[in-house]
Short mmCIF file of C-alpha atoms and ligand atoms in Angstrom, two decimals:
data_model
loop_
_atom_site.label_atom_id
_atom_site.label_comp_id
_atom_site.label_asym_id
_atom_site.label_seq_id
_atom_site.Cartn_x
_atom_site.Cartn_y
_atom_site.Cartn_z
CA UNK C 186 10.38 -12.10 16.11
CA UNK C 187 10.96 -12.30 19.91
CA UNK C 188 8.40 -9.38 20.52
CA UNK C 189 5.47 -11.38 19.18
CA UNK C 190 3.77 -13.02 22.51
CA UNK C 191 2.85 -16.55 22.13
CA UNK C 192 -0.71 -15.96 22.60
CA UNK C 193 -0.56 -12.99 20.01
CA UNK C 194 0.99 -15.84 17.40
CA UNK C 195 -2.23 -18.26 18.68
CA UNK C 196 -4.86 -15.71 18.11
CA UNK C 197 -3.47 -14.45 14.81
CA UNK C 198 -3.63 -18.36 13.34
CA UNK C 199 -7.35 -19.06 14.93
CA UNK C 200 -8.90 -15.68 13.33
CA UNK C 201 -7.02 -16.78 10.00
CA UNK C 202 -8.27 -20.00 10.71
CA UNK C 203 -12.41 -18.61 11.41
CA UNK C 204 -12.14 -15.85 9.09
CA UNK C 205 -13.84 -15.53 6.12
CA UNK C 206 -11.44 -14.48 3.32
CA UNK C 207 -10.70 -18.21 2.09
CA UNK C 208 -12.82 -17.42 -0.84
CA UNK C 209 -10.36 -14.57 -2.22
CA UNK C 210 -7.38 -16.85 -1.48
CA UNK C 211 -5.80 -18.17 -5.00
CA UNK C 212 -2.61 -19.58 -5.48
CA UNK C 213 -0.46 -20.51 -2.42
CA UNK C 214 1.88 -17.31 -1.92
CA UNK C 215 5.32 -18.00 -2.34
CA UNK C 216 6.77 -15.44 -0.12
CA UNK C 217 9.38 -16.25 2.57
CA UNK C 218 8.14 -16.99 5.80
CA UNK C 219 7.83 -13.86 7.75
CA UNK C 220 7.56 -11.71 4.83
CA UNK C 221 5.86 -8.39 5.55
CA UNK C 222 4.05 -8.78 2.63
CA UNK C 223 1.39 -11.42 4.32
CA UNK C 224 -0.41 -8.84 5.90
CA UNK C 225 -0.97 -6.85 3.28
CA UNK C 226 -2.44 -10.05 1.24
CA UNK C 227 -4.77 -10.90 4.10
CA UNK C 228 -5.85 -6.77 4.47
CA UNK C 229 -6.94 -7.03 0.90
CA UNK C 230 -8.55 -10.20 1.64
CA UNK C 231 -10.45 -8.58 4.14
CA UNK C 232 -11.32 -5.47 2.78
CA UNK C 233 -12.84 -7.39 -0.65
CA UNK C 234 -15.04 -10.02 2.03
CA UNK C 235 -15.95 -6.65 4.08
CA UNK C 236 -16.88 -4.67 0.91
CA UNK C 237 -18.73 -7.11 -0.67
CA UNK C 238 -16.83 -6.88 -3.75
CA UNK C 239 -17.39 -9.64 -6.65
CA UNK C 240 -14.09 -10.94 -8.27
CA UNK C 241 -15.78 -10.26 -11.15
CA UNK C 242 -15.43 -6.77 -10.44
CA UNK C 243 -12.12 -6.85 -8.80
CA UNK C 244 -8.69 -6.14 -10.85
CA UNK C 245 -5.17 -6.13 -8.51
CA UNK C 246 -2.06 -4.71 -10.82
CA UNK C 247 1.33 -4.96 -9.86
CA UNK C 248 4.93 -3.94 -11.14
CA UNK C 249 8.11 -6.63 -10.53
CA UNK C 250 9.30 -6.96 -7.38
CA UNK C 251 8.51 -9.95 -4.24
CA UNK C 252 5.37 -7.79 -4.09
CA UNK C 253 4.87 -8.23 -7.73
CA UNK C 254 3.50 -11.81 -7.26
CA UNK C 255 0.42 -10.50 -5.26
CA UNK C 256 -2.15 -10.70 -7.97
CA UNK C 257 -1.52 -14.56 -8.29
CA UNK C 258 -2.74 -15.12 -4.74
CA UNK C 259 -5.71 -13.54 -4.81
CA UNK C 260 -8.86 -13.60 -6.43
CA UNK C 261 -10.20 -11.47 -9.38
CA UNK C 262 -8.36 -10.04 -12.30
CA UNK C 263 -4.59 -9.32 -12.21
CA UNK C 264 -2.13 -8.15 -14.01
CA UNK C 265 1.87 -8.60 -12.93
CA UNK C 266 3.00 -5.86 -15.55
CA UNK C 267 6.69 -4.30 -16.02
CA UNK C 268 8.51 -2.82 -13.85
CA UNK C 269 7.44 0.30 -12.09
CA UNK C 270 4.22 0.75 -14.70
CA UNK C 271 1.99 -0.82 -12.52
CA UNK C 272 0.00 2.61 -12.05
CA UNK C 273 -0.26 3.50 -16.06
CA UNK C 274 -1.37 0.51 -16.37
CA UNK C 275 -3.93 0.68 -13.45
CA UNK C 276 -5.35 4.15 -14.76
CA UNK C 277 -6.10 2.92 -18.05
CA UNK C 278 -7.56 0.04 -16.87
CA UNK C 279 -9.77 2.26 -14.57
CA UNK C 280 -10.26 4.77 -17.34
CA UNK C 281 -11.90 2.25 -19.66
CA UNK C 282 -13.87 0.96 -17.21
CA UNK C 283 -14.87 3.12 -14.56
CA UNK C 284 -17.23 0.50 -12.34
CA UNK C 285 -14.30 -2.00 -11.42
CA UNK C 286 -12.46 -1.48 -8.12
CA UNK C 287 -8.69 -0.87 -9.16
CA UNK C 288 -5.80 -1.78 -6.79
CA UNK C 289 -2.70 -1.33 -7.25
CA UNK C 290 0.20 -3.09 -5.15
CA UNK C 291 4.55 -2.52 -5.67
CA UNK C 292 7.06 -2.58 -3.83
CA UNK C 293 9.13 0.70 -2.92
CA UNK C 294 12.28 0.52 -5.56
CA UNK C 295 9.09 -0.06 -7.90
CA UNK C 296 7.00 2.59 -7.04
CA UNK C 297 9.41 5.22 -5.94
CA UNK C 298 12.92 4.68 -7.86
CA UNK C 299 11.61 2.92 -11.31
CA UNK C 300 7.95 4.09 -11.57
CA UNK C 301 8.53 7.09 -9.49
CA UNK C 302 7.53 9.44 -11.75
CA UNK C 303 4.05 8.29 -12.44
CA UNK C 304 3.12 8.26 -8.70
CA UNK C 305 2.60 11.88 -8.72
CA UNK C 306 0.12 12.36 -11.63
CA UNK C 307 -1.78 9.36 -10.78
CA UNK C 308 -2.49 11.03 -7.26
CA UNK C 309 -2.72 15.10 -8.60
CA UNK C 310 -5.41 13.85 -11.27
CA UNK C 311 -7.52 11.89 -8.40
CA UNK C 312 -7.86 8.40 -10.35
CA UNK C 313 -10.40 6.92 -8.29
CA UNK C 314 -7.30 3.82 -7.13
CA UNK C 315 -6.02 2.51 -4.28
CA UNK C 316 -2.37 2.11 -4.12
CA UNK C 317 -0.63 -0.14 -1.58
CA UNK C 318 2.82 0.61 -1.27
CA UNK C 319 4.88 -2.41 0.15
CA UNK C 320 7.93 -0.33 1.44
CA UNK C 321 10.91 -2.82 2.82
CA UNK C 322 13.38 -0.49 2.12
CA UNK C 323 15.15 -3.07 0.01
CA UNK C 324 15.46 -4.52 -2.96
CA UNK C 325 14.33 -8.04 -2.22
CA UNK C 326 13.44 -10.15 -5.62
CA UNK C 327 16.95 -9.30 -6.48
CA UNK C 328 18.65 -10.49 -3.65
CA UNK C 329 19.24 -7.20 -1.51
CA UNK C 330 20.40 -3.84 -2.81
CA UNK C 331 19.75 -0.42 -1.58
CA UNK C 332 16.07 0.73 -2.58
CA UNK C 333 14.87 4.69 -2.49
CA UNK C 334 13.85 4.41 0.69
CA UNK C 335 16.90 2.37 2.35
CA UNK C 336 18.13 4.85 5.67
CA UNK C 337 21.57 5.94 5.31
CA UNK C 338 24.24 4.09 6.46
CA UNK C 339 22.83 0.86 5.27
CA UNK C 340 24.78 -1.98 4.23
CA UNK C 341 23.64 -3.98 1.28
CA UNK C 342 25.35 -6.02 -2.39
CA UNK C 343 25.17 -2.61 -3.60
CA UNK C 344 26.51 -0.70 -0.21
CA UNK C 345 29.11 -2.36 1.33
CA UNK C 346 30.47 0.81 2.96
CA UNK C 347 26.63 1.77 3.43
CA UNK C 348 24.04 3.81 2.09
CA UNK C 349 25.66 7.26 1.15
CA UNK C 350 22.26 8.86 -0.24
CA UNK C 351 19.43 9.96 1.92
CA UNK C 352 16.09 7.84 1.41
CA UNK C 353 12.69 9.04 0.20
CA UNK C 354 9.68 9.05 2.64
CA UNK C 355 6.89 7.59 0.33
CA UNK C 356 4.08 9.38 3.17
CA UNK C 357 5.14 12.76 2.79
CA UNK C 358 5.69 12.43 -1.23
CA UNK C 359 1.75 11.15 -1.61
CA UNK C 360 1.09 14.43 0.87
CA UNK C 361 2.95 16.22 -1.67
CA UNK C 362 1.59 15.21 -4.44
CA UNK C 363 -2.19 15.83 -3.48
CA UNK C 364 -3.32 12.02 -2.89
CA UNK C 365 -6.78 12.24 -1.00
CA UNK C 366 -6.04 9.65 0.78
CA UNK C 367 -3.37 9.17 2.79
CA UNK C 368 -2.18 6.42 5.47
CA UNK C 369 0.95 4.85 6.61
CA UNK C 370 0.39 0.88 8.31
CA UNK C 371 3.23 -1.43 9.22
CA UNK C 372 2.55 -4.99 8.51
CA UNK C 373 2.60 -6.04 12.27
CA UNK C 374 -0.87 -4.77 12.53
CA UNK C 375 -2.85 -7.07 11.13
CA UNK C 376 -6.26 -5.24 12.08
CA UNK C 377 -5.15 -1.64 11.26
CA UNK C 378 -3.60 -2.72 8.28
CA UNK C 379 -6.79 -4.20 7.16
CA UNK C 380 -9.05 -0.93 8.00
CA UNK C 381 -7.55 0.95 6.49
CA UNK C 382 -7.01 -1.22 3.11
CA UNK C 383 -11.18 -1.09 3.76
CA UNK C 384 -11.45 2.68 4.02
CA UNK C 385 -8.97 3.35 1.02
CA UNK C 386 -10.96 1.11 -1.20
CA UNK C 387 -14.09 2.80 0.12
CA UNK C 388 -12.55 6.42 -0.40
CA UNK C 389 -13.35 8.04 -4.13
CA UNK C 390 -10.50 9.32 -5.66
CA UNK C 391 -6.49 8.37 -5.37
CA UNK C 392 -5.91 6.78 -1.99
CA UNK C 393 -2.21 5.98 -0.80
CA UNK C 394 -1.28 3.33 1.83
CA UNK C 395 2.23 3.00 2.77
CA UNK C 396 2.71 -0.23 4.42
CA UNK C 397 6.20 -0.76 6.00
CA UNK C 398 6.69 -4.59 5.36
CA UNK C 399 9.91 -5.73 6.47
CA UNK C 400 11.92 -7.93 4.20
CA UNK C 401 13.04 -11.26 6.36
CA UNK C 402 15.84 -12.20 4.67
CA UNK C 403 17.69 -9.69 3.00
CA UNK C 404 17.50 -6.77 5.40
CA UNK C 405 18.93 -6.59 8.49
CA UNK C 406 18.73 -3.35 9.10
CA UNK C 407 15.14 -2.77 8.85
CA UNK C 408 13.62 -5.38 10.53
CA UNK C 409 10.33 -6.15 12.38
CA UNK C 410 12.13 -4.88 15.63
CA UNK C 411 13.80 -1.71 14.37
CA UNK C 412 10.51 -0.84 12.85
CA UNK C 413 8.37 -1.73 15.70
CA UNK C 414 10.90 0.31 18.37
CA UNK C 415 10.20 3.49 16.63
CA UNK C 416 6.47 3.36 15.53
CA UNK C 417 3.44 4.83 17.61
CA UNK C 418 -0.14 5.87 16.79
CA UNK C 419 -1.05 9.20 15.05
CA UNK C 420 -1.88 11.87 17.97
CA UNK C 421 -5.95 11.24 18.85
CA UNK C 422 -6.21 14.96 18.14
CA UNK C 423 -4.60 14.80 14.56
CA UNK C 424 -7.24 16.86 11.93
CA UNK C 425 -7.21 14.33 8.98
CA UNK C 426 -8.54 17.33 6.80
CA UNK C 427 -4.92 19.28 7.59
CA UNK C 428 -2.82 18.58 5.07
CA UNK C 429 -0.03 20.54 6.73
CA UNK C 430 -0.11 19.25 10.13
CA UNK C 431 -0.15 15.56 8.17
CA UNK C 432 3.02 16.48 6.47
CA UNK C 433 4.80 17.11 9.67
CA UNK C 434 3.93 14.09 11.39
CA UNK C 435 4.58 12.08 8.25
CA UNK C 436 8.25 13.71 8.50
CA UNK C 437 8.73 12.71 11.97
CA UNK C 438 11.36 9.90 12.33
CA UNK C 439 11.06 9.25 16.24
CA UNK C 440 8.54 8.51 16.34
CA UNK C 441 7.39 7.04 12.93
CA UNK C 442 3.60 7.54 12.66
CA UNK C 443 1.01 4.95 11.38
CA UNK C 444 -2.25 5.71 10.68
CA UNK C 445 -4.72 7.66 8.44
CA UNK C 446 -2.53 11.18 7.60
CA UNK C 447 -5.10 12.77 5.79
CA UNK C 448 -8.54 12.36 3.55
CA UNK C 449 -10.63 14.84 1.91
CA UNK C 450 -13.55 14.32 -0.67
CA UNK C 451 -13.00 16.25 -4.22
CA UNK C 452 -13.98 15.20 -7.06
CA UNK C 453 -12.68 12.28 -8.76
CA UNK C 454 -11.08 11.49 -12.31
CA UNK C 455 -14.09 10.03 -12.88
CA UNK C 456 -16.39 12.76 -11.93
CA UNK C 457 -14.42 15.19 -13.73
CA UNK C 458 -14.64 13.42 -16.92
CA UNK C 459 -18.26 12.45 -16.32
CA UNK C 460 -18.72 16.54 -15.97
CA UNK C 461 -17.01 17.03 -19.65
CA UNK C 462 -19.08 14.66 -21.10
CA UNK C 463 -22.58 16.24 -19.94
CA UNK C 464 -21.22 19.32 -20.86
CA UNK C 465 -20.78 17.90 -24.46
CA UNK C 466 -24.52 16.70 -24.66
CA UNK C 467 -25.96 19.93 -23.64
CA UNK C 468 -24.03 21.50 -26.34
CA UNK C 469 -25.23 19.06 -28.52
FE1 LIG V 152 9.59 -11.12 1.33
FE2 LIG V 152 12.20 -10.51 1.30
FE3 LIG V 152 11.41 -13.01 0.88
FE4 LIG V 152 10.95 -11.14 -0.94
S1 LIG V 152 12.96 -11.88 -0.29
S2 LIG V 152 9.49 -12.71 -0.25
S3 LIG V 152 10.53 -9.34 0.33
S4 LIG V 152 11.13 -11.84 2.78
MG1 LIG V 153 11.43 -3.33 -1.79
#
């Protein structure tokens, strides 16, 4: 991780050292060293201190996967359920019981190969979730085979002439798919990653983050470098209320665009089933 300055290494260890999000930590993670999927941990670390939310109140839900294990590590309810049914899960849980903040974390082969056809109800109906999606383009807990969202060309256990299939671009599917919320972070940036893990918890109604987390040891293709060569900022003059003009940037490849894609404020799951249910009583 050559492009990571000294002093950038120093300050990230003394604000984990002052910061305040030791009383969300839980077990020790057991990720690799390096892992992508640090920064994500801390972000919702941050983004529970910063909201004020009670672990009481707090339920994280995961499929299988390296990014399956986040529930242990943090405080609050959790659930590590089966594969790529983390979000069925996660809207029932929400369903009967509206008041708790619901987060859902997988990995990519989780959320878009296995569970990938529950992503796009979950985000049409507005469930009133966040949804981290730790994308590493890999399979990792497995020991390295080509994922949904590997590029082509890639060589993995499962590719060893390379990727022949083209890869899915989790962004532009939660565009697709009507999310409300929409943002794409990579796990070098610790602060924006964070933010916006705050404003999608904040946000009522389905809100997507697509965190590119590189995978230290198994892929070598898609690494903290590669990623960081082709990533910039969204433009300053990006509308977050145009869902068309959020699509195209999400498509663009060079460069690859972090940042918040897109949010508007329609009613929830919640609100729509809250409007059914006076309706009943009147007619009562
Ligand atoms: Fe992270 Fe890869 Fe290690 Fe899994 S195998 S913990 S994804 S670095
Ligand atoms: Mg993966």
């Amino acid at each position: 991780m050559s492009f990571l300055s000294k002093q950038k290494v120093i300050d990230g260890f003394q604000k984990a050292k002052a910061s305040k999000t030791k009383e969300w930590r839980d077990n020790l993670p057991t990720w690799c060293p390096g892992c992508g999927h640090f920064t994500g941990l801390h972000g919702l670390y941050e983004a529970a201190e910063t909201l004020k939310i009670l672990p009481k109140d707090f339920v994280v839900v995961s499929g299988i996967g390296c990014s399956g294990r986040f529930p242990f590590f943090i405080k609050g309810f959790g659930l590590h359920g089966l594969h790529g049914r983390a979000i069925p899960i996660a809207t029932g849980i929400k369903v009967a019981s509206p008041d708790l903040t619901v987060v859902v974390v997988g990995g990519d082969g989780d959320g878009v190969g296995i569970g990938g056809g529950h992503f796009p109800h979950a985000a049409r109906s507005n469930f009133n979730l966040t949804y981290i999606l730790l994308d590493n383009s890999i399979y990792g807990l497995t020991k390295g085979q080509v994922s949904p969202t590997s590029p082509m060309g890639m060589k993995s256990g499962t590719s060893p002439y390379g990727n022949i299939a083209r890869p899915l671009n989790p962004t532009t599917l939660a565009l697709a798919y009507g999310a409300t919320f929409v943002a794409r972070t990579f796990s070098r940036e610790r602060d924006m990653v964070s933010d916006l893990i705050t404003r999608a918890i904040q946000h009522k109604g389905f809100s997507f983050i697509h965190d590119l987390s590189p995978c230290v040891v198994f892929n070598k293709d898609v690494t903290y470098g590669s990623v960081n060569s082709v990533t910039a900022q969204l433009p300053e003059e990006h509308d977050i209320l145009d869902r068309s003009n959020a699509m195209s940037l999400a498509e663009s490849t060079e460069p690859v665009y972090q940042g918040l894609f897109f949010q508007e404020e329609i009613p929830s799951f919640d609100d729509h089933v809250k409007q059914v249910k006076d309706g009943l009583n009147k007619s009562d």
